[in-house]
CSV table of C-alpha atoms in Angstrom, one decimal:
chain,number,residue,atom,x,y,z
Z,794,UNK,CA,155.5,60.9,63.8
Z,795,UNK,CA,153.9,57.5,64.3
Z,796,UNK,CA,153.1,58.1,68.0
Z,797,UNK,CA,152.1,61.7,67.7
Z,798,UNK,CA,148.6,63.1,68.2
Z,799,UNK,CA,145.9,62.9,65.6
Z,800,UNK,CA,145.2,66.4,64.3
Z,801,UNK,CA,141.5,65.9,65.2
Z,802,UNK,CA,142.2,65.6,68.9
Z,803,UNK,CA,140.8,68.5,70.9
Z,804,UNK,CA,143.3,71.3,71.8
Z,805,UNK,CA,146.2,70.0,69.5
Z,806,UNK,CA,148.4,72.8,68.1
Z,807,UNK,CA,150.2,72.0,64.8
Z,808,UNK,CA,153.5,73.8,64.7
Z,809,UNK,CA,154.8,74.9,61.2
Z,810,UNK,CA,157.2,71.9,61.1
Z,811,UNK,CA,154.2,69.5,61.6
Z,812,UNK,CA,154.9,68.7,65.2
Z,813,UNK,CA,151.8,68.4,67.3
Z,814,UNK,CA,151.4,69.4,70.9
Z,815,UNK,CA,148.2,69.3,72.9
Z,816,UNK,CA,147.4,72.1,75.2
Z,817,UNK,CA,144.7,71.8,77.9
Z,818,UNK,CA,143.3,73.0,81.2
Z,819,UNK,CA,143.5,70.7,84.1
Z,820,UNK,CA,140.3,72.0,85.5
Z,821,UNK,CA,138.5,70.3,82.6
Z,822,UNK,CA,138.1,66.6,82.2
Z,823,UNK,CA,140.7,64.6,80.4
Z,824,UNK,CA,139.8,64.6,76.7
Z,825,UNK,CA,138.7,61.3,75.1
Z,826,UNK,CA,141.2,59.5,72.9
Z,827,UNK,CA,144.8,58.6,73.4
Z,828,UNK,CA,146.7,59.7,76.5
Z,829,UNK,CA,150.0,61.6,76.3
Z,830,UNK,CA,153.3,59.9,76.5
Z,831,UNK,CA,154.6,63.0,78.2
Z,832,UNK,CA,152.7,65.7,80.2
Z,833,UNK,CA,154.3,69.0,81.2
Z,834,UNK,CA,152.4,70.7,83.9
Z,835,UNK,CA,152.8,74.4,84.5
Z,836,UNK,CA,151.5,75.0,88.0
Z,837,UNK,CA,152.4,76.8,91.2
Z,838,UNK,CA,151.8,73.6,93.2
Z,839,UNK,CA,152.5,69.9,92.7
Z,840,UNK,CA,150.5,68.6,89.8
Z,841,UNK,CA,148.1,65.6,90.1
Z,842,UNK,CA,149.5,62.1,89.6
Z,843,UNK,CA,149.2,60.8,86.1
Z,844,UNK,CA,149.9,57.3,84.7
Z,845,UNK,CA,152.3,58.7,82.0
Z,846,UNK,CA,155.7,60.4,82.2
Z,847,UNK,CA,155.3,64.0,83.5
Z,848,UNK,CA,157.4,67.1,84.3
Z,849,UNK,CA,156.4,69.8,86.7
Z,850,UNK,CA,157.5,73.3,85.9
Z,851,UNK,CA,156.8,75.6,88.8
Z,852,UNK,CA,154.8,78.4,87.2
Z,853,UNK,CA,152.3,80.3,89.4
Z,854,UNK,CA,149.0,81.3,87.8
Z,855,UNK,CA,149.1,84.6,85.8
Z,856,UNK,CA,152.9,84.7,86.3
Z,857,UNK,CA,156.1,83.5,84.7
Z,858,UNK,CA,158.1,80.3,85.5
Z,859,UNK,CA,160.0,80.3,88.8
Z,860,UNK,CA,163.1,79.0,87.1
Z,861,UNK,CA,163.3,80.3,83.6
Z,862,UNK,CA,166.4,78.2,82.6
Z,863,UNK,CA,164.7,75.0,83.7
Z,864,UNK,CA,161.5,76.1,81.8
Z,865,UNK,CA,163.5,76.7,78.7
Z,866,UNK,CA,165.2,73.4,78.9
Z,867,UNK,CA,161.9,71.6,79.4
Z,868,UNK,CA,160.4,73.4,76.4
Z,869,UNK,CA,163.4,72.5,74.2
Z,870,UNK,CA,162.9,68.9,75.3
Z,871,UNK,CA,159.1,69.1,74.5
Z,872,UNK,CA,159.8,70.5,71.1
Z,873,UNK,CA,162.2,67.6,70.3
Z,874,UNK,CA,159.9,64.9,71.7
Z,875,UNK,CA,156.8,66.3,70.0
Z,876,UNK,CA,158.3,65.1,66.7
Z,877,UNK,CA,157.5,61.5,67.6
Z,878,UNK,CA,155.5,61.5,70.8
Z,879,UNK,CA,152.1,62.6,72.2
Z,880,UNK,CA,153.1,65.6,74.4
Z,881,UNK,CA,150.7,67.8,76.3
Z,882,UNK,CA,151.2,71.0,78.0
Z,883,UNK,CA,148.7,72.0,80.7
Z,884,UNK,CA,148.0,74.5,83.4
Z,885,UNK,CA,144.8,75.2,85.4
Z,886,UNK,CA,142.8,76.8,82.6
Z,887,UNK,CA,144.8,76.0,79.5
Z,888,UNK,CA,145.2,79.5,78.3
Z,889,UNK,CA,147.7,81.8,80.0
Z,890,UNK,CA,150.6,79.6,81.0
Z,891,UNK,CA,149.8,76.9,78.4
Z,892,UNK,CA,149.5,79.5,75.7
Z,893,UNK,CA,152.7,81.1,76.7
Z,894,UNK,CA,154.6,77.8,76.6
Z,895,UNK,CA,153.0,77.0,73.2
Z,896,UNK,CA,154.1,80.3,71.8
Z,897,UNK,CA,157.6,79.6,73.0
Z,898,UNK,CA,157.4,76.2,71.2
Z,899,UNK,CA,156.3,78.1,68.1
Z,900,UNK,CA,159.5,80.2,68.3
Z,901,UNK,CA,161.6,77.1,68.7
Z,902,UNK,CA,159.8,75.8,65.6
Z,903,UNK,CA,160.8,78.9,63.5
Z,904,UNK,CA,157.9,81.4,64.1
Z,905,UNK,CA,159.2,84.9,64.6
Z,906,UNK,CA,159.1,86.1,68.2
Z,907,UNK,CA,156.8,89.0,67.4
Z,908,UNK,CA,154.3,86.6,65.6
Z,909,UNK,CA,154.3,83.7,68.1
Z,910,UNK,CA,151.4,84.9,70.3
Z,911,UNK,CA,149.2,85.6,67.2
Z,912,UNK,CA,150.1,82.2,65.8
Z,913,UNK,CA,149.0,80.4,69.0
Z,914,UNK,CA,145.8,82.5,69.3
Z,915,UNK,CA,144.9,81.7,65.7
Z,916,UNK,CA,145.7,78.0,65.9
Z,917,UNK,CA,145.0,77.0,69.5
Z,918,UNK,CA,142.9,79.5,71.6
Z,919,UNK,CA,142.1,83.1,70.8
Z,920,UNK,CA,142.6,83.9,74.6
Z,921,UNK,CA,146.0,82.3,74.9
Z,922,UNK,CA,148.8,84.3,76.6
Z,923,UNK,CA,146.8,86.3,79.2
Z,924,UNK,CA,149.1,88.9,80.7
Z,925,UNK,CA,151.4,91.6,79.4
Z,926,UNK,CA,154.4,89.9,81.2
Z,927,UNK,CA,153.5,86.6,79.6
Z,928,UNK,CA,153.6,88.3,76.2
Z,929,UNK,CA,156.9,90.0,77.0
Z,930,UNK,CA,158.3,86.6,78.1
Z,931,UNK,CA,157.4,85.2,74.7
Z,932,UNK,CA,158.8,88.2,72.8
Z,933,UNK,CA,162.1,87.8,74.7
Z,934,UNK,CA,162.3,84.0,74.2
Z,935,UNK,CA,165.2,83.6,71.8
Z,936,UNK,CA,165.6,80.7,69.5
């Protein structure tokens, strides 16, 4: 994990395997410190340009991904790449969509589906995963 986040970087979630993923809200300034090697942006509209590799997952605010198969493939890629790269997941506020995606990563990392939301709320943001349908999406996200 030589190119992964430092655990002291703001908004970084440590998954049980030790993988690190930064979650953040795009409405806030870019945190100080290293930049990501990959950014995954969960937005209903085209994300802002960034100088690092990025992936846009069309995901309207307070909703679910427009293409669930593509979202799952992206999250599986993120999980793999988080083992050795600085990966960030972001949406507008950094809680609902970002929290939902982080909970899905926790499932890919071995956290039980019915515990994933609580894991992200305890280790990332207590307000993560904002809507009942986001919670259901996580609970139905199979490993």
